[in-house]
């Protein structure tokens, strides 16, 4: 919200009928004669339907364009700056792109071991420090999760270990019908790989991850590698008050300067949750696991991940008054376009005309592409239809006639295979919720027994530090969750709410058809 300097930054916006929003930004200096910025309707269905385009910027005067007045960047020899400011701390990662087939135990991403729910065409991005354990089955596969501090210069080297011919198995995730008898099952999956971030600064000609317009190629072919370079902050014009004038009250030392000429200065920004999307193939890769998250932590913080997962961590940081604090951090990646399979006969379709094989029909046998595919968090799902042993297409007919009072009971069914997050009562907690890819049907994230401020950026910090926002409204459900949306959820009073209640709290998607298809889990407060 450009009139509210503490409302945070966004790189995706959900909106519906009769709604509108305004986007305010300044195109950065470019490293070549032209630079193309992709704009898009982020859901897979809308990209399939053609809703995307380019915003092209030029370095030099064009005969058919007039320069905009009051633009200090254009034609100014000092109007260049590097991606990262001089002296910025460097954080380097090496990531492998692999297929489940030929690399993971049983050649699949397993979404639920108990009910034998899996994706035989799964693909994933794995840190080099985890790759051996993941391939040997010592560490369960999960989406890529990277962390960096505000102000860091991030280098990600992506090594493509995909095969020349990608696996292809028919499934029941589908897209709007454009041509009769043609859908995603007939579309070959690309063997190129890429990573596209949000919010962070980078050169769009080198580190955007997408092959678009006149920009150089930024995906990587099998057997090759590419290095992306991102800055966890932003470059701003010096002495530029923006659309409104407001006093800045710095609460931490922020990065500044660094060969940015006379016009720019660099600012560290604690963005929090950032989606990472594989844009080498926006139709196939997301549905099969080509997703990730980048978490921009407080400046100078350290973290320790829980054993066997990067989705849960304890982060230690120094607050604005110099006190050392720590919080529990939980990263949730929405998935609503999974092509699930199962070898269990009780879940397979019985209509011989469909020739389903192991592919599971959609929940409630829906015919709307926006609700097709199965649902999950972090390569995990816990469908209610599986808990009672019925095929997904029969769930809406049968579930209402079954005693549902104990469907979420761990004593009866065991804990769900979706993440069970743990914290001590009263402990500071941050949920990082992202959805890099998916259908247009929006979600609403609900954490039972807790409430939080909608705007997570601290008052008076120009949206550079996450913390208490005095003017934010307080909510208990975050709506508008969809592809390329990202939320930082900081429950007020910490784990257990205002009275520090111990026990199991449900987190779930609030929408009626998404929750029973697997979008739920447990927040356990000890």
Short mmCIF file of N, CA, C and O in Angstrom, two decimals, residues 228-328:
data_model
loop_
_atom_site.label_atom_id
_atom_site.label_comp_id
_atom_site.label_asym_id
_atom_site.label_seq_id
_atom_site.Cartn_x
_atom_site.Cartn_y
_atom_site.Cartn_z
N UNK A 228 22.73 -17.79 -10.27
CA UNK A 228 21.88 -16.62 -10.09
C UNK A 228 22.43 -15.79 -8.92
O UNK A 228 22.92 -16.34 -7.94
N UNK A 229 22.27 -14.47 -9.03
CA UNK A 229 22.81 -13.56 -8.02
C UNK A 229 21.69 -12.61 -7.60
O UNK A 229 21.14 -11.87 -8.42
N UNK A 230 21.34 -12.64 -6.30
CA UNK A 230 20.23 -11.85 -5.78
C UNK A 230 20.69 -11.06 -4.55
O UNK A 230 21.53 -11.51 -3.79
N UNK A 231 20.08 -9.91 -4.35
CA UNK A 231 20.37 -9.07 -3.18
C UNK A 231 19.14 -9.01 -2.29
O UNK A 231 18.05 -8.66 -2.75
N UNK A 232 19.33 -9.34 -1.01
CA UNK A 232 18.21 -9.34 -0.06
C UNK A 232 17.98 -7.92 0.45
O UNK A 232 18.22 -7.60 1.61
N UNK A 233 17.51 -7.09 -0.44
CA UNK A 233 17.24 -5.69 -0.13
C UNK A 233 16.77 -4.98 -1.37
O UNK A 233 16.24 -5.60 -2.29
N UNK A 234 16.98 -3.68 -1.40
CA UNK A 234 16.56 -2.92 -2.57
C UNK A 234 17.48 -1.71 -2.73
O UNK A 234 18.08 -1.21 -1.77
N UNK A 235 17.58 -1.26 -3.97
CA UNK A 235 18.28 -0.01 -4.29
C UNK A 235 17.24 1.09 -4.44
O UNK A 235 16.24 0.92 -5.13
N UNK A 236 17.47 2.22 -3.78
CA UNK A 236 16.52 3.33 -3.83
C UNK A 236 17.26 4.59 -4.25
O UNK A 236 18.47 4.73 -4.06
N UNK A 237 16.52 5.51 -4.84
CA UNK A 237 17.09 6.82 -5.18
C UNK A 237 17.34 7.61 -3.91
O UNK A 237 16.48 7.69 -3.03
N UNK A 238 18.50 8.20 -3.81
CA UNK A 238 18.80 9.04 -2.66
C UNK A 238 17.89 10.27 -2.66
O UNK A 238 17.59 10.84 -3.70
N UNK A 239 17.45 10.63 -1.47
CA UNK A 239 16.64 11.84 -1.29
C UNK A 239 15.33 11.79 -2.07
O UNK A 239 14.76 12.83 -2.40
N UNK A 240 14.85 10.58 -2.38
CA UNK A 240 13.57 10.45 -3.08
C UNK A 240 12.51 10.07 -2.05
O UNK A 240 12.52 8.96 -1.52
N UNK A 241 11.57 10.97 -1.73
CA UNK A 241 10.58 10.65 -0.69
C UNK A 241 9.51 9.69 -1.15
O UNK A 241 8.70 9.22 -0.35
N UNK A 242 9.46 9.38 -2.45
CA UNK A 242 8.41 8.51 -2.94
C UNK A 242 7.10 9.28 -3.08
O UNK A 242 7.08 10.50 -3.13
N UNK A 243 5.97 8.57 -3.12
CA UNK A 243 4.68 9.23 -3.34
C UNK A 243 4.20 10.04 -2.14
O UNK A 243 3.35 10.88 -2.27
N UNK A 244 4.71 9.73 -0.96
CA UNK A 244 4.33 10.47 0.24
C UNK A 244 5.59 10.77 1.03
O UNK A 244 6.62 10.13 0.87
N UNK A 245 5.53 11.78 1.87
CA UNK A 245 6.65 12.13 2.74
C UNK A 245 6.37 11.62 4.13
O UNK A 245 5.29 11.83 4.68
N UNK A 246 7.33 10.94 4.73
CA UNK A 246 7.14 10.39 6.06
C UNK A 246 8.49 10.33 6.75
O UNK A 246 9.54 10.21 6.10
N UNK A 247 8.53 10.43 8.07
CA UNK A 247 9.80 10.33 8.79
C UNK A 247 10.26 8.87 8.87
O UNK A 247 9.46 7.97 9.10
N UNK A 248 11.55 8.63 8.65
CA UNK A 248 12.11 7.30 8.79
C UNK A 248 12.80 7.19 10.14
O UNK A 248 13.57 8.07 10.52
N UNK A 249 12.50 6.12 10.85
CA UNK A 249 13.11 5.89 12.14
C UNK A 249 13.88 4.58 12.07
O UNK A 249 13.33 3.50 12.30
N UNK A 250 15.16 4.64 11.70
CA UNK A 250 15.92 3.39 11.56
C UNK A 250 16.03 2.65 12.88
O UNK A 250 16.29 3.25 13.92
N UNK A 251 15.78 1.34 12.82
CA UNK A 251 15.85 0.54 14.04
C UNK A 251 17.04 -0.40 14.04
O UNK A 251 17.38 -0.98 15.06
N UNK A 252 17.66 -0.58 12.87
CA UNK A 252 18.89 -1.39 12.80
C UNK A 252 19.81 -0.73 11.79
O UNK A 252 19.38 0.11 10.99
N UNK A 253 21.06 -1.15 11.82
CA UNK A 253 22.00 -0.65 10.82
C UNK A 253 21.69 -1.34 9.50
O UNK A 253 21.71 -2.56 9.39
N UNK A 254 21.39 -0.56 8.48
CA UNK A 254 21.05 -1.11 7.17
C UNK A 254 22.22 -0.93 6.21
O UNK A 254 23.00 0.01 6.33
N UNK A 255 22.31 -1.82 5.24
CA UNK A 255 23.37 -1.70 4.24
C UNK A 255 23.18 -0.41 3.45
O UNK A 255 22.07 0.03 3.21
N UNK A 256 24.26 0.20 3.06
CA UNK A 256 24.15 1.44 2.29
C UNK A 256 25.39 1.59 1.43
O UNK A 256 26.41 0.93 1.63
N UNK A 257 25.29 2.48 0.44
CA UNK A 257 26.43 2.77 -0.42
C UNK A 257 26.79 1.58 -1.28
O UNK A 257 25.99 0.71 -1.54
N UNK A 258 28.03 1.55 -1.76
CA UNK A 258 28.51 0.39 -2.49
C UNK A 258 28.48 0.58 -3.98
O UNK A 258 27.77 -0.13 -4.68
N UNK A 259 29.24 1.50 -4.52
CA UNK A 259 29.39 1.68 -5.97
C UNK A 259 28.06 1.86 -6.66
O UNK A 259 27.84 1.35 -7.76
N UNK A 260 27.16 2.57 -6.04
CA UNK A 260 25.87 2.82 -6.65
C UNK A 260 25.79 4.18 -7.32
O UNK A 260 24.69 4.68 -7.58
N UNK A 261 26.93 4.79 -7.59
CA UNK A 261 26.91 6.10 -8.21
C UNK A 261 26.43 7.14 -7.22
O UNK A 261 26.43 6.95 -6.00
N UNK A 262 26.04 8.29 -7.76
CA UNK A 262 25.59 9.39 -6.91
C UNK A 262 24.09 9.37 -6.67
O UNK A 262 23.58 10.18 -5.89
N UNK A 263 23.36 8.48 -7.35
CA UNK A 263 21.91 8.52 -7.29
C UNK A 263 21.31 7.49 -6.33
O UNK A 263 20.21 7.70 -5.83
N UNK A 264 22.00 6.38 -6.09
CA UNK A 264 21.38 5.25 -5.41
C UNK A 264 22.06 4.92 -4.09
O UNK A 264 23.25 5.18 -3.91
N UNK A 265 21.28 4.32 -3.21
CA UNK A 265 21.83 3.69 -2.03
C UNK A 265 21.11 2.37 -1.82
O UNK A 265 19.95 2.20 -2.20
N UNK A 266 21.82 1.42 -1.21
CA UNK A 266 21.26 0.08 -0.97
C UNK A 266 20.69 0.00 0.43
O UNK A 266 21.28 0.53 1.38
N UNK A 267 19.54 -0.65 0.55
CA UNK A 267 18.91 -0.86 1.84
C UNK A 267 18.66 -2.35 2.05
O UNK A 267 18.14 -3.03 1.16
N UNK A 268 19.06 -2.85 3.20
CA UNK A 268 18.70 -4.21 3.57
C UNK A 268 17.21 -4.26 3.89
O UNK A 268 16.68 -3.35 4.52
N UNK A 269 16.53 -5.31 3.43
CA UNK A 269 15.09 -5.45 3.69
C UNK A 269 14.82 -6.87 4.18
O UNK A 269 15.18 -7.85 3.52
N UNK A 270 14.16 -6.97 5.31
CA UNK A 270 13.76 -8.26 5.86
C UNK A 270 12.43 -8.66 5.21
O UNK A 270 11.36 -8.44 5.78
N UNK A 271 12.50 -9.27 4.05
CA UNK A 271 11.28 -9.62 3.31
C UNK A 271 10.52 -10.77 3.95
O UNK A 271 9.31 -10.90 3.79
N UNK A 272 11.23 -11.64 4.65
CA UNK A 272 10.55 -12.82 5.18
C UNK A 272 10.32 -13.85 4.09
O UNK A 272 11.26 -14.28 3.41
N UNK A 273 9.06 -14.25 3.89
CA UNK A 273 8.73 -15.33 2.96
C UNK A 273 8.82 -14.87 1.51
O UNK A 273 8.27 -13.83 1.14
N UNK A 274 9.50 -15.65 0.68
CA UNK A 274 9.66 -15.39 -0.74
C UNK A 274 9.46 -16.70 -1.49
O UNK A 274 10.03 -17.73 -1.11
N UNK A 275 8.64 -16.68 -2.53
CA UNK A 275 8.44 -17.88 -3.34
C UNK A 275 9.60 -18.07 -4.31
O UNK A 275 10.13 -17.10 -4.85
N UNK A 276 9.95 -19.33 -4.56
CA UNK A 276 10.87 -19.71 -5.63
C UNK A 276 10.10 -20.59 -6.61
O UNK A 276 9.57 -21.63 -6.23
N UNK A 277 10.05 -20.17 -7.85
CA UNK A 277 9.27 -20.90 -8.86
C UNK A 277 10.16 -21.37 -10.00
O UNK A 277 11.01 -20.62 -10.48
N UNK A 278 9.95 -22.60 -10.41
CA UNK A 278 10.62 -23.12 -11.60
C UNK A 278 9.84 -22.62 -12.81
O UNK A 278 8.71 -23.06 -13.06
N UNK A 279 10.43 -21.68 -13.57
CA UNK A 279 9.73 -21.10 -14.72
C UNK A 279 10.28 -21.62 -16.04
O UNK A 279 9.99 -21.08 -17.10
N UNK A 280 11.09 -22.70 -15.97
CA UNK A 280 11.51 -23.34 -17.21
C UNK A 280 10.33 -24.03 -17.88
O UNK A 280 10.31 -24.19 -19.11
N UNK A 281 9.35 -24.45 -17.08
CA UNK A 281 8.14 -25.11 -17.59
C UNK A 281 7.01 -24.80 -16.62
O UNK A 281 6.85 -25.48 -15.60
N UNK A 282 6.24 -23.74 -16.90
CA UNK A 282 5.20 -23.32 -15.96
C UNK A 282 3.99 -24.23 -16.00
O UNK A 282 3.13 -24.16 -15.12
N UNK A 283 3.88 -25.09 -16.99
CA UNK A 283 2.73 -25.99 -17.08
C UNK A 283 2.96 -27.26 -16.25
O UNK A 283 2.09 -27.69 -15.50
N UNK A 284 4.15 -27.84 -16.35
CA UNK A 284 4.39 -29.15 -15.75
C UNK A 284 5.19 -29.13 -14.46
O UNK A 284 4.92 -29.92 -13.54
N UNK A 285 6.19 -28.30 -14.37
CA UNK A 285 7.14 -28.46 -13.27
C UNK A 285 6.55 -28.17 -11.90
O UNK A 285 6.85 -28.86 -10.93
N UNK A 286 5.70 -27.14 -11.80
CA UNK A 286 5.12 -26.82 -10.50
C UNK A 286 4.27 -27.93 -9.95
O UNK A 286 4.34 -28.26 -8.75
N UNK A 287 3.46 -28.54 -10.80
CA UNK A 287 2.56 -29.60 -10.32
C UNK A 287 3.32 -30.84 -9.86
O UNK A 287 2.81 -31.62 -9.06
N UNK A 288 4.55 -31.00 -10.35
CA UNK A 288 5.33 -32.19 -9.98
C UNK A 288 6.40 -31.90 -8.93
O UNK A 288 7.24 -32.77 -8.67
N UNK A 289 6.37 -30.70 -8.33
CA UNK A 289 7.26 -30.45 -7.20
C UNK A 289 8.34 -29.44 -7.44
O UNK A 289 9.20 -29.24 -6.57
N UNK A 290 8.35 -28.77 -8.61
CA UNK A 290 9.37 -27.77 -8.90
C UNK A 290 9.08 -26.46 -8.20
O UNK A 290 8.80 -25.45 -8.85
N UNK A 291 9.15 -26.45 -6.88
CA UNK A 291 8.80 -25.29 -6.06
C UNK A 291 9.82 -25.13 -4.95
O UNK A 291 10.54 -26.07 -4.61
N UNK A 292 9.86 -23.93 -4.38
CA UNK A 292 10.76 -23.70 -3.26
C UNK A 292 10.42 -22.41 -2.56
O UNK A 292 9.49 -21.69 -2.93
N UNK A 293 11.19 -22.10 -1.52
CA UNK A 293 11.00 -20.87 -0.76
C UNK A 293 12.35 -20.32 -0.36
O UNK A 293 13.29 -21.08 -0.07
N UNK A 294 12.45 -19.01 -0.35
CA UNK A 294 13.61 -18.29 0.16
C UNK A 294 13.13 -17.44 1.32
O UNK A 294 12.20 -16.63 1.15
N UNK A 295 13.72 -17.60 2.50
CA UNK A 295 13.31 -16.85 3.67
C UNK A 295 14.39 -15.82 4.00
O UNK A 295 15.54 -16.18 4.25
N UNK A 296 14.00 -14.54 3.96
CA UNK A 296 14.92 -13.47 4.30
C UNK A 296 14.73 -13.13 5.78
O UNK A 296 13.71 -12.57 6.18
N UNK A 297 15.72 -13.48 6.57
CA UNK A 297 15.65 -13.37 8.02
C UNK A 297 16.09 -11.98 8.49
O UNK A 297 16.59 -11.17 7.70
N UNK A 298 15.93 -11.68 9.79
CA UNK A 298 16.41 -10.40 10.31
C UNK A 298 17.91 -10.22 10.08
O UNK A 298 18.65 -11.21 10.00
N UNK A 299 18.38 -8.99 9.96
CA UNK A 299 19.82 -8.75 9.74
C UNK A 299 20.67 -9.40 10.83
O UNK A 299 20.36 -9.30 12.01
N UNK A 300 21.71 -10.09 10.41
CA UNK A 300 22.65 -10.66 11.36
C UNK A 300 22.16 -11.85 12.14
O UNK A 300 22.81 -12.27 13.11
N UNK A 301 21.05 -12.44 11.75
CA UNK A 301 20.50 -13.57 12.51
C UNK A 301 21.23 -14.87 12.18
O UNK A 301 21.94 -14.99 11.18
N UNK A 302 21.06 -15.86 13.04
CA UNK A 302 21.56 -17.22 12.81
C UNK A 302 20.39 -18.17 12.98
O UNK A 302 19.37 -17.83 13.61
N UNK A 303 20.51 -19.38 12.46
CA UNK A 303 19.41 -20.33 12.56
C UNK A 303 19.94 -21.75 12.64
O UNK A 303 21.03 -22.07 12.17
N UNK A 304 19.13 -22.59 13.25
CA UNK A 304 19.41 -24.03 13.33
C UNK A 304 18.15 -24.76 12.93
O UNK A 304 17.10 -24.63 13.58
N UNK A 305 18.22 -25.54 11.85
CA UNK A 305 17.06 -26.28 11.38
C UNK A 305 16.87 -27.55 12.20
O UNK A 305 17.82 -28.09 12.78
N UNK A 306 15.63 -28.01 12.27
CA UNK A 306 15.34 -29.25 12.98
C UNK A 306 15.92 -30.43 12.21
O UNK A 306 16.13 -30.37 10.99
N UNK A 307 16.13 -31.52 12.91
CA UNK A 307 16.72 -32.70 12.28
C UNK A 307 15.82 -33.23 11.16
O UNK A 307 14.62 -33.43 11.34
N UNK A 308 16.40 -33.41 9.98
CA UNK A 308 15.69 -34.03 8.87
C UNK A 308 14.81 -33.13 8.06
O UNK A 308 14.15 -33.59 7.12
N UNK A 309 14.77 -31.81 8.39
CA UNK A 309 13.91 -30.92 7.63
C UNK A 309 14.45 -29.49 7.68
O UNK A 309 15.05 -29.08 8.69
N UNK A 310 14.24 -28.75 6.61
CA UNK A 310 14.54 -27.32 6.59
C UNK A 310 13.29 -26.48 6.83
O UNK A 310 13.38 -25.25 6.90
N UNK A 311 12.12 -27.12 6.95
CA UNK A 311 10.87 -26.38 7.10
C UNK A 311 10.67 -25.86 8.52
O UNK A 311 9.88 -24.95 8.73
N UNK A 312 11.36 -26.44 9.50
CA UNK A 312 11.27 -25.98 10.89
C UNK A 312 12.66 -25.57 11.35
O UNK A 312 13.63 -26.29 11.13
N UNK A 313 12.73 -24.42 12.01
CA UNK A 313 14.03 -23.93 12.46
C UNK A 313 13.84 -23.04 13.68
O UNK A 313 12.75 -22.52 13.94
N UNK A 314 14.91 -22.87 14.43
CA UNK A 314 14.97 -21.88 15.50
C UNK A 314 15.92 -20.78 15.06
O UNK A 314 17.09 -21.06 14.74
N UNK A 315 15.41 -19.56 15.00
CA UNK A 315 16.17 -18.42 14.49
C UNK A 315 16.50 -17.49 15.65
O UNK A 315 15.62 -17.14 16.45
N UNK A 316 17.77 -17.11 15.76
CA UNK A 316 18.23 -16.19 16.80
C UNK A 316 18.61 -14.87 16.14
O UNK A 316 19.32 -14.85 15.14
N UNK A 317 18.14 -13.75 16.72
CA UNK A 317 18.39 -12.44 16.13
C UNK A 317 18.49 -11.39 17.23
O UNK A 317 18.19 -11.65 18.40
N UNK A 318 18.95 -10.20 16.86
CA UNK A 318 19.05 -9.08 17.78
C UNK A 318 17.97 -8.06 17.43
O UNK A 318 17.88 -7.64 16.27
N UNK A 319 17.15 -7.67 18.40
CA UNK A 319 16.05 -6.77 18.10
C UNK A 319 16.51 -5.31 18.09
O UNK A 319 17.72 -5.01 18.22
N UNK A 320 15.57 -4.38 17.94
CA UNK A 320 15.89 -2.97 17.72
C UNK A 320 16.54 -2.30 18.93
O UNK A 320 17.16 -1.24 18.80
N UNK A 321 16.39 -2.89 20.11
CA UNK A 321 17.00 -2.30 21.31
C UNK A 321 18.24 -3.07 21.74
O UNK A 321 18.77 -2.86 22.83
N UNK A 322 18.71 -3.99 20.88
CA UNK A 322 19.95 -4.69 21.15
C UNK A 322 19.81 -5.97 21.94
O UNK A 322 20.82 -6.59 22.29
N UNK A 323 18.59 -6.38 22.22
CA UNK A 323 18.38 -7.61 22.98
C UNK A 323 18.39 -8.82 22.05
O UNK A 323 17.85 -8.76 20.94
N UNK A 324 18.99 -9.92 22.50
CA UNK A 324 19.00 -11.14 21.70
C UNK A 324 17.70 -11.91 21.94
O UNK A 324 17.31 -12.14 23.08
N UNK A 325 17.06 -12.29 20.85
CA UNK A 325 15.80 -13.01 20.92
C UNK A 325 15.85 -14.18 19.95
O UNK A 325 16.73 -14.26 19.08
N UNK A 326 14.88 -15.07 20.08
CA UNK A 326 14.78 -16.19 19.14
C UNK A 326 13.32 -16.52 18.90
O UNK A 326 12.45 -16.23 19.73
N UNK A 327 13.07 -17.10 17.74
CA UNK A 327 11.71 -17.54 17.42
C UNK A 327 11.76 -18.87 16.70
O UNK A 327 12.77 -19.23 16.09
N UNK A 328 10.65 -19.59 16.79
CA UNK A 328 10.47 -20.81 16.00
C UNK A 328 9.88 -20.42 14.65
O UNK A 328 8.94 -19.61 14.58
#
